[in-house]
């Protein structure tokens, strides 16, 4: 069973054919996945003179000292074959006039290596091709409108998934058994108030794996995209980095290019540096804007998604600077997996954003996440296929909708969810410190204490707790994790972090006992 119907889940299912696979899709099949929204494209060292070794070196540099080098190298080496797979599924990557694949450059890549589709529509095109390929594959059954809430274990091995129809917390759940279970549930952006991720990206995969005993790695590393479009939409539309690559400038309300004083590469500095600078401008009241006027009349053709999002909000990006804000965008951390996608729990694999393979370290290199999804999707499928005997294929692909998906987003406790999301943005966001992280852990504990059976919220709280506890333990700044009280990297922390849910609970308990003790001391004084 593959839980999640984004790029990682669908690619795994296709690679498992003709083995019978059930894919669980939370939203309607082909919707509700970050993969759909990927704008820039997918990285692969395919241009003349480029090599997988150079791609891996850029990945390792971006990851700020804690990338698993072997993993980065195997990912870069397997990119060519996986791109060939995507082409064979019908992905219409842009080509140059001679018919060769066209490759763009993105920040922190030393070469042109981003495959793209019609400007900024790569994700949609890739997902369209894959959903069509799945429809043509009779060994795959898709169940729509189901959310995984928990894993079922028997003698230490995962043997089923508890699924709830729709998103209503009080709906009856049921268990679907499976011999091998792959979590491909994507990211956790929705536990933050400001995010680019779709509503389904609530980090539930991390939570249910952690509850089953899985080790969670690098949870503290959340990448904030510096330029989400600040027009009050949830999720916030993205102004892709490629805009700055093409000449768009970051200015404040006074029209000052604030990045010039902060980094030699100004607007093209590392994503985390730009995110913190934008955050500072917004928090100081000066505001931050992306000025796309230097792109001229080519903007709507090259960036149709961004242009449409601005126009829908009454902005003309060819005339008005776009208001921007940093937003939770990508979770480098997740379920610890080995090079075949196996988690630390028997019978459980993970791939895509929900997994932590070690490829991204403290900061993901742009366009490496789609690549990671397909490289490890294929590896998971290979590992499962190696220990399985094929069953007879079915006559036709089945897509079954088990519950009305229209009411998916009803929550039994929207107030608590809002509190959690605001707390994560304010206290565990672009800039954190010990005090803010302890405040967040106390808020999470309080919300856990008030839970009234909302399993979805319970899962969000577990993932939030893992991220916050890991951030508290890492007393340094590295990559996307910036601590105001420890602003520099510290060699003693130049390694990945590993955390179980029991350990995160113990950290949260310690924090609340320390707070209670200091409260008592203050009272008696
Ligand atoms: C706006 C935006 C632009 C991006 N641009 C790029 C880019 O240009 N290049 C790049 O490499 N990366 C980009 N990324 C990141 C990249 O899109 C994601 O990391 C990647 O698509 C993750 O794929 P996935 O299959 O792991 O997750 P997703 O595509 O998010 O799929 C997860 C699936 O799991 C389902 N799901 C979630 N929870 C549950 C549950 N409890 N039960 C059942 N199902 C569940 C979801 O509905 C979905 O079907 C971008 C991300 C965003 C948000």
XYZ file of C-alpha atoms and ligand atoms in Angstrom:
578
model
C 0.000 0.000 0.000
C 1.301 3.428 -0.916
C -0.109 6.239 1.239
C -0.008 9.498 -0.730
C -0.627 10.280 -4.384
C 2.005 12.923 -5.104
C 5.062 12.372 -7.250
C 6.792 10.040 -4.758
C 3.711 7.845 -4.239
C 2.698 7.587 -7.895
C 6.245 6.939 -9.094
C 6.666 4.170 -6.503
C 3.362 2.568 -7.537
C 4.277 2.704 -11.244
C 7.704 1.234 -10.567
C 6.084 -1.604 -8.582
C 3.925 -2.665 -11.553
C 2.880 -5.392 -12.189
C 2.841 -6.056 -8.434
C -0.607 -5.148 -7.072
C -0.556 -1.801 -5.257
C -3.250 0.210 -3.516
C -2.607 3.973 -3.565
C -4.354 6.087 -0.938
C -5.199 9.569 -2.181
C -6.356 12.027 0.472
C -7.833 14.408 -2.073
C -9.353 13.604 -5.467
C -6.854 11.627 -7.510
C -4.440 14.124 -9.080
C -5.129 16.900 -6.550
C -3.913 17.962 -3.105
C -0.164 17.445 -3.566
C 2.830 19.824 -3.459
C 4.163 18.026 -6.523
C 1.467 19.704 -8.605
C 2.680 23.139 -7.600
C 6.388 22.724 -8.352
C 7.260 25.638 -10.587
C 10.958 25.560 -11.415
C 11.433 21.882 -12.267
C 13.662 18.920 -11.527
C 17.474 18.920 -11.254
C 19.666 16.493 -13.237
C 23.278 16.756 -14.426
C 22.558 16.359 -18.146
C 24.208 19.360 -19.789
C 27.498 19.060 -21.620
C 30.395 19.229 -19.175
C 28.159 18.688 -16.141
C 28.601 15.565 -14.005
C 26.678 13.830 -11.197
C 29.735 14.472 -9.011
C 29.415 18.246 -9.595
C 25.669 18.069 -8.860
C 26.371 16.124 -5.657
C 29.058 18.664 -4.663
C 26.545 21.534 -5.008
C 23.989 19.515 -2.994
C 26.535 18.870 -0.233
C 27.561 22.541 -0.128
C 23.937 23.715 0.138
C 23.282 21.188 2.939
C 25.762 23.021 5.184
C 27.923 20.225 6.545
C 25.422 17.462 7.290
C 24.461 15.922 3.924
C 24.981 12.148 3.656
C 27.512 12.368 0.846
C 26.929 8.811 -0.462
C 23.208 9.511 -0.698
C 23.712 12.820 -2.535
C 26.006 11.086 -5.004
C 23.718 8.143 -5.719
C 20.796 10.554 -6.173
C 22.738 12.637 -8.700
C 23.990 9.490 -10.496
C 20.516 7.963 -10.863
C 18.976 11.218 -12.125
C 19.492 10.420 -15.832
C 17.639 7.075 -15.662
C 14.768 8.582 -13.695
C 14.414 11.448 -16.201
C 14.250 8.792 -18.925
C 11.441 7.121 -16.945
C 9.561 10.426 -16.717
C 9.954 10.957 -20.454
C 8.641 7.441 -21.059
C 5.559 8.254 -18.940
C 4.993 11.218 -21.266
C 6.346 14.240 -19.358
C 6.783 17.002 -21.976
C 10.010 18.594 -20.709
C 10.951 21.720 -22.696
C 13.464 21.180 -25.491
C 15.785 23.575 -27.330
C 15.657 24.291 -31.055
C 17.827 21.217 -31.772
C 15.456 18.968 -29.821
C 17.749 18.508 -26.812
C 16.321 18.828 -23.297
C 16.496 22.492 -22.282
C 18.143 23.135 -18.918
C 17.844 26.242 -16.714
C 20.136 27.476 -13.994
C 18.954 28.004 -10.407
C 20.593 29.582 -7.353
C 23.480 27.517 -5.843
C 23.645 25.158 -8.862
C 27.040 25.509 -10.580
C 25.567 24.490 -13.953
C 22.374 24.679 -15.990
C 20.590 21.543 -14.773
C 16.895 22.264 -14.179
C 14.480 20.506 -16.543
C 11.303 22.538 -16.861
C 7.968 22.619 -18.662
C 6.404 25.717 -20.275
C 7.916 28.305 -17.927
C 6.760 27.536 -14.383
C 4.371 24.593 -14.867
C 6.731 21.612 -14.356
C 4.883 20.088 -11.405
C 1.490 20.152 -13.081
C 2.870 18.595 -16.281
C 4.762 15.854 -14.435
C 1.733 14.984 -12.303
C -0.592 14.999 -15.312
C 1.648 12.492 -17.107
C 1.940 10.275 -14.036
C -1.765 10.239 -13.178
C -2.488 9.237 -16.782
C 0.180 6.497 -16.570
C -1.427 5.218 -13.341
C -4.856 5.120 -15.032
C -3.293 2.915 -17.734
C -1.749 0.524 -15.178
C -4.172 -2.232 -14.147
C -2.109 -3.404 -11.170
C -2.767 -0.098 -9.368
C -5.948 0.553 -7.373
C -6.527 4.129 -6.218
C -8.718 4.858 -3.176
C -9.722 8.519 -3.021
C -10.810 10.636 -0.062
C -9.026 8.652 2.653
C -6.626 9.965 5.288
C -4.108 7.751 7.087
C -4.425 8.370 10.813
C -2.285 5.591 12.290
C -0.276 2.464 11.544
C -1.222 -0.962 12.863
C 1.622 -3.121 14.197
C 1.775 -6.854 14.812
C 4.831 -8.300 16.576
C 6.896 -5.222 15.766
C 5.985 -5.173 12.079
C 3.631 -2.759 10.364
C 0.741 -4.740 8.940
C -1.943 -2.180 8.127
C -3.019 1.437 8.035
C -5.924 2.969 9.899
C -7.763 5.146 7.412
C -10.462 7.743 8.009
C -12.881 8.564 5.214
C -12.746 12.282 4.420
C -11.112 14.702 6.774
C -13.791 14.766 9.440
C -12.219 13.813 12.701
C -15.325 12.052 13.953
C -15.844 9.923 10.839
C -15.455 6.181 11.459
C -12.064 4.845 10.596
C -11.182 1.345 9.433
C -8.023 -0.682 8.996
C -6.720 -1.743 5.621
C -4.128 -4.503 5.887
C -1.056 -4.611 3.619
C 2.130 -6.627 3.350
C 4.366 -3.632 2.686
C 3.491 -0.040 3.462
C 5.065 3.027 1.880
C 4.433 6.451 3.378
C 4.608 9.155 0.701
C 2.487 11.791 2.432
C 4.638 14.813 1.563
C 5.561 17.778 3.739
C 4.415 19.513 6.905
C 4.018 23.154 5.827
C 0.426 23.333 7.085
C 1.517 23.163 10.708
C 2.678 26.751 10.049
C 0.304 29.709 9.608
C 2.172 30.951 6.529
C 3.034 28.214 4.052
C 3.231 27.448 0.361
C 2.068 23.850 0.928
C -1.406 22.492 0.123
C -3.957 21.826 2.890
C -3.124 18.120 2.910
C 0.560 18.730 3.833
C 0.119 18.515 7.601
C 3.058 16.289 8.455
C 0.760 13.383 9.344
C 3.099 10.788 7.842
C 5.897 11.814 10.214
C 3.497 11.662 13.172
C 2.060 8.229 12.487
C 5.500 6.759 11.772
C 6.891 8.307 14.975
C 3.977 6.883 16.956
C 4.828 3.453 15.548
C 8.364 3.893 16.903
C 10.174 5.167 13.782
C 13.236 7.357 14.221
C 12.721 10.877 12.848
C 15.825 12.602 11.452
C 16.727 16.288 11.059
C 13.234 17.374 12.126
C 14.405 20.900 13.023
C 15.281 21.758 9.431
C 12.320 23.481 7.786
C 13.083 25.517 4.693
C 11.301 28.859 4.468
C 10.826 30.191 0.967
C 11.760 33.875 0.976
C 9.159 35.037 -1.520
C 5.662 33.727 -0.916
C 3.172 36.254 -2.279
C 1.614 38.076 0.684
C -1.990 38.541 -0.406
C -3.681 36.877 2.566
C -4.216 33.546 0.829
C -3.757 30.189 2.611
C -1.690 28.540 1.256
C 0.339 31.519 0.050
C 1.139 31.439 -3.694
C 4.832 31.202 -4.522
C 6.925 33.695 -6.465
C 9.510 31.243 -7.764
C 13.233 31.865 -7.234
C 13.645 31.786 -10.995
C 12.119 35.287 -11.086
C 15.137 36.613 -9.197
C 17.355 34.536 -11.494
C 15.803 36.428 -14.417
C 16.362 39.856 -12.825
C 13.520 40.542 -10.371
C 14.725 42.651 -7.403
C 13.868 42.650 -3.714
C 12.975 46.087 -2.393
C 11.329 47.544 0.710
C 8.544 50.120 0.831
C 11.147 52.872 0.390
C 12.327 51.201 -2.801
C 15.716 50.176 -1.277
C 17.378 46.982 -2.505
C 18.024 45.630 0.996
C 19.795 42.420 -0.116
C 22.786 44.395 -1.430
C 23.900 45.188 2.115
C 23.452 41.594 3.272
C 25.035 39.253 0.708
C 27.530 39.608 -2.156
C 25.077 37.821 -4.449
C 22.276 40.184 -3.319
C 18.911 38.714 -4.491
C 20.633 35.492 -5.567
C 22.076 34.744 -2.125
C 21.281 31.436 -0.362
C 17.585 30.827 0.291
C 17.910 30.928 4.087
C 19.857 34.217 4.043
C 17.284 35.851 1.755
C 14.412 34.455 3.878
C 15.865 36.002 7.050
C 16.430 39.347 5.318
C 12.848 39.421 4.006
C 11.617 38.431 7.487
C 13.604 41.332 9.045
C 12.163 43.856 6.581
C 8.607 42.628 7.209
C 9.028 42.554 11.018
C 10.598 46.038 11.046
C 7.545 47.407 9.234
C 9.527 48.398 6.121
C 7.840 45.656 4.109
C 9.355 43.467 1.398
C 8.398 43.434 -2.270
C 9.522 41.590 -5.368
C 9.941 44.045 -8.184
C 9.371 42.119 -11.427
C 9.386 45.180 -13.655
C 12.960 44.440 -14.903
C 11.548 41.307 -16.616
C 9.385 43.452 -18.862
C 6.765 42.034 -21.176
C 8.162 38.461 -21.030
C 6.719 37.954 -17.520
C 3.267 36.504 -18.348
C 4.714 34.086 -20.897
C 7.642 32.874 -18.763
C 5.856 32.911 -15.407
C 2.163 32.275 -16.087
C 1.437 30.843 -12.602
C 2.883 33.833 -10.735
C 1.207 36.298 -13.108
C -2.174 34.596 -12.637
C -1.857 34.561 -8.804
C -1.067 38.300 -8.777
C -3.847 39.186 -11.171
C -6.359 37.193 -9.122
C -5.435 39.426 -6.168
C -5.829 42.599 -8.210
C -2.065 43.140 -8.669
C -0.369 43.776 -11.982
C 3.160 42.370 -11.535
C 4.334 44.245 -14.639
C 3.508 47.505 -12.868
C 3.250 46.835 -9.100
C 6.011 45.347 -6.900
C 4.603 42.129 -5.377
C 4.376 42.036 -1.537
C 6.298 39.000 -0.269
C 6.793 37.152 3.019
C 8.803 34.028 3.996
C 6.662 30.882 4.184
C 7.221 27.304 5.409
C 8.023 25.527 2.176
C 9.930 22.264 2.520
C 10.722 19.873 5.372
C 14.272 18.535 5.083
C 13.596 16.336 8.108
C 11.299 13.347 8.225
C 11.167 9.586 8.659
C 14.750 8.295 8.757
C 15.305 5.973 5.801
C 18.249 4.047 4.401
C 19.319 4.053 0.762
C 16.437 1.700 -0.131
C 13.819 3.834 1.602
C 13.417 1.480 4.579
C 12.452 3.172 7.833
C 13.591 1.885 11.226
C 10.241 0.045 11.626
C 9.804 -3.363 10.003
C 7.511 -3.376 6.993
C 7.510 0.436 6.635
C 9.145 2.359 3.796
C 9.017 6.108 3.126
C 9.931 8.326 0.189
C 9.499 11.884 -1.004
C 9.288 14.844 1.327
C 8.030 12.798 4.295
C 11.314 10.856 4.351
C 14.717 12.002 5.512
C 17.287 10.251 3.332
C 20.098 12.638 4.284
C 20.270 14.079 0.756
C 19.349 17.629 1.794
C 21.170 18.112 5.102
C 20.358 21.468 6.699
C 19.157 23.107 3.486
C 17.684 21.626 0.319
C 19.242 22.653 -2.955
C 16.552 24.028 -5.287
C 14.844 21.433 -7.548
C 16.400 18.476 -5.741
C 13.153 17.435 -4.053
C 11.358 16.220 -7.172
C 14.547 14.345 -8.027
C 14.728 12.782 -4.571
C 11.068 11.716 -4.876
C 11.671 9.758 -8.093
C 15.102 8.353 -7.211
C 13.922 6.989 -3.873
C 10.469 6.047 -5.184
C 12.267 3.736 -7.621
C 14.567 2.420 -4.892
C 11.644 1.673 -2.547
C 9.875 -0.174 -5.368
C 13.025 -2.146 -6.177
C 13.487 -3.151 -2.542
C 9.869 -4.254 -2.103
C 9.804 -6.078 -5.457
C 12.970 -7.975 -4.523
C 11.153 -9.684 -1.671
C 7.728 -10.115 -3.302
C 6.238 -12.532 -5.789
C 4.060 -10.856 -8.459
C 0.316 -11.478 -8.281
C -1.944 -11.728 -11.315
C -2.704 -8.244 -12.677
C -6.264 -6.930 -12.519
C -8.335 -6.281 -15.591
C -8.417 -2.497 -15.249
C -7.251 0.342 -13.035
C -9.805 1.028 -10.334
C -10.354 4.498 -8.916
C -12.800 4.367 -6.056
C -14.106 7.336 -4.152
C -15.072 6.119 -0.705
C -16.368 9.341 0.748
C -17.454 12.778 -0.395
C -14.261 14.810 -0.680
C -16.007 18.211 -0.762
C -16.246 18.464 3.034
C -12.697 17.321 3.565
C -11.479 20.360 5.394
C -13.991 20.483 8.238
C -12.119 20.469 11.525
C -13.539 19.706 14.932
C -11.155 22.149 16.524
C -10.260 24.968 14.191
C -9.319 27.298 17.008
C -6.696 24.895 18.334
C -5.350 24.355 14.833
C -5.061 28.125 14.313
C -3.228 28.472 17.626
C -0.792 25.727 16.655
C -0.091 27.221 13.236
C 0.460 30.740 14.577
C 2.693 29.429 17.350
C 4.847 27.526 14.867
C 5.242 30.581 12.609
C 6.012 32.954 15.484
C 8.114 30.731 17.745
C 9.595 27.984 15.538
C 9.861 29.947 12.296
C 12.583 31.684 10.303
C 14.283 32.852 13.532
C 14.034 30.872 16.789
C 15.636 30.906 20.222
C 15.519 28.844 23.411
C 12.732 30.930 24.950
C 10.524 30.857 21.843
C 11.011 27.099 21.444
C 10.110 26.463 25.077
C 7.004 28.639 24.654
C 6.034 26.566 21.623
C 6.521 23.260 23.473
C 4.312 24.539 26.317
C 1.604 25.599 23.850
C 1.763 22.219 22.079
C 1.476 20.410 25.446
C -1.515 22.591 26.366
C -3.246 21.831 23.067
C -2.531 18.104 23.495
C -4.149 18.297 26.924
C -7.307 19.816 25.436
C -7.619 17.416 22.482
C -11.151 16.190 22.032
C -10.608 13.235 19.726
C -9.423 15.214 16.681
C -6.919 12.696 15.283
C -5.800 14.979 12.493
C -4.878 17.714 14.963
C -3.243 15.124 17.224
C -0.969 14.155 14.330
C -0.133 17.792 13.559
C 0.781 18.319 17.214
C 3.102 15.288 17.212
C 5.006 16.546 14.171
C 5.145 20.085 15.611
C 6.539 18.675 18.847
C 9.250 16.707 17.013
C 10.311 19.798 15.013
C 10.341 22.042 18.100
C 12.152 19.570 20.367
C 14.834 18.944 17.733
C 15.237 22.712 17.250
C 15.671 23.170 21.016
C 18.380 20.501 21.169
C 20.375 21.990 18.265
C 22.100 24.878 20.036
C 23.659 26.394 16.944
C 22.628 27.939 13.609
C 23.038 25.855 10.480
C 21.327 26.020 7.115
C 17.638 26.726 7.493
C 17.781 26.440 11.299
C 18.649 29.865 12.757
C 18.845 30.435 16.518
C 19.081 34.037 17.691
C 20.761 32.805 20.910
C 23.299 30.638 19.025
C 23.801 32.559 15.765
C 26.862 30.631 14.562
C 27.458 27.032 13.466
C 29.105 24.858 16.109
C 31.326 21.926 15.085
C 29.915 19.810 17.936
C 26.567 19.853 16.119
C 27.953 19.179 12.635
C 25.915 15.974 12.313
C 22.369 14.871 11.607
C 19.847 14.679 14.441
C 17.778 11.626 15.362
C 14.738 11.697 17.600
C 12.019 9.263 18.642
C 8.627 10.391 19.874
C 9.499 9.143 23.388
C 12.593 11.370 23.384
C 10.610 14.377 22.134
C 8.019 13.753 24.887
C 10.807 13.614 27.478
C 12.216 16.966 26.230
C 8.745 18.539 26.374
C 8.238 17.177 29.926
C 11.600 18.571 31.069
C 10.685 21.989 29.688
C 7.315 22.020 31.443
C 8.828 20.808 34.761
C 11.511 23.506 34.571
C 8.853 26.145 33.875
C 6.738 24.884 36.794
C 9.774 24.919 39.126
C 10.728 28.465 38.162
C 7.084 29.525 38.616
C 7.115 28.035 42.146
C 10.445 29.739 42.922
C 9.067 33.101 41.747
C 5.948 32.647 43.911
C 7.894 31.793 47.056
C 10.281 34.715 46.456
C 4.690 25.884 -4.368
C 5.792 24.850 -4.397
C 6.748 24.876 -5.421
C 7.765 23.920 -5.453
N 8.664 23.913 -6.492
C 9.569 22.909 -6.584
C 10.418 22.784 -7.724
O 10.345 23.565 -8.649
N 11.301 21.756 -7.755
C 11.409 20.842 -6.732
O 12.228 19.926 -6.815
N 10.588 20.931 -5.656
C 9.676 21.922 -5.567
N 8.845 21.977 -4.478
C 8.893 20.903 -3.491
C 8.258 19.654 -4.095
O 7.109 20.019 -4.833
C 7.849 18.640 -3.033
O 8.865 18.455 -2.101
C 7.541 17.294 -3.681
O 6.576 17.486 -4.682
C 7.051 16.316 -2.650
O 6.487 15.199 -3.314
P 5.749 14.108 -2.437
O 5.194 13.126 -3.374
O 6.658 13.663 -1.361
O 4.589 14.927 -1.702
P 3.247 15.555 -2.305
O 3.378 15.840 -3.729
O 2.837 16.669 -1.414
O 2.213 14.362 -2.151
C 1.798 13.922 -0.866
C 0.532 13.121 -1.019
O 0.147 12.568 0.241
C -1.212 12.899 0.510
N -1.398 12.917 1.971
C -0.958 13.796 2.884
N -1.323 13.415 4.120
C -2.025 12.269 3.987
C -2.662 11.387 4.897
N -2.679 11.592 6.243
N -3.278 10.282 4.407
C -3.290 10.031 3.062
N -2.694 10.827 2.157
C -2.071 11.938 2.619
C -1.422 14.230 -0.184
O -2.780 14.519 -0.382
C -0.659 13.948 -1.480
O -1.432 13.162 -2.327
C 7.831 22.937 -4.428
C 6.872 22.914 -3.409
C 5.847 23.857 -3.396
C 4.814 23.787 -2.300
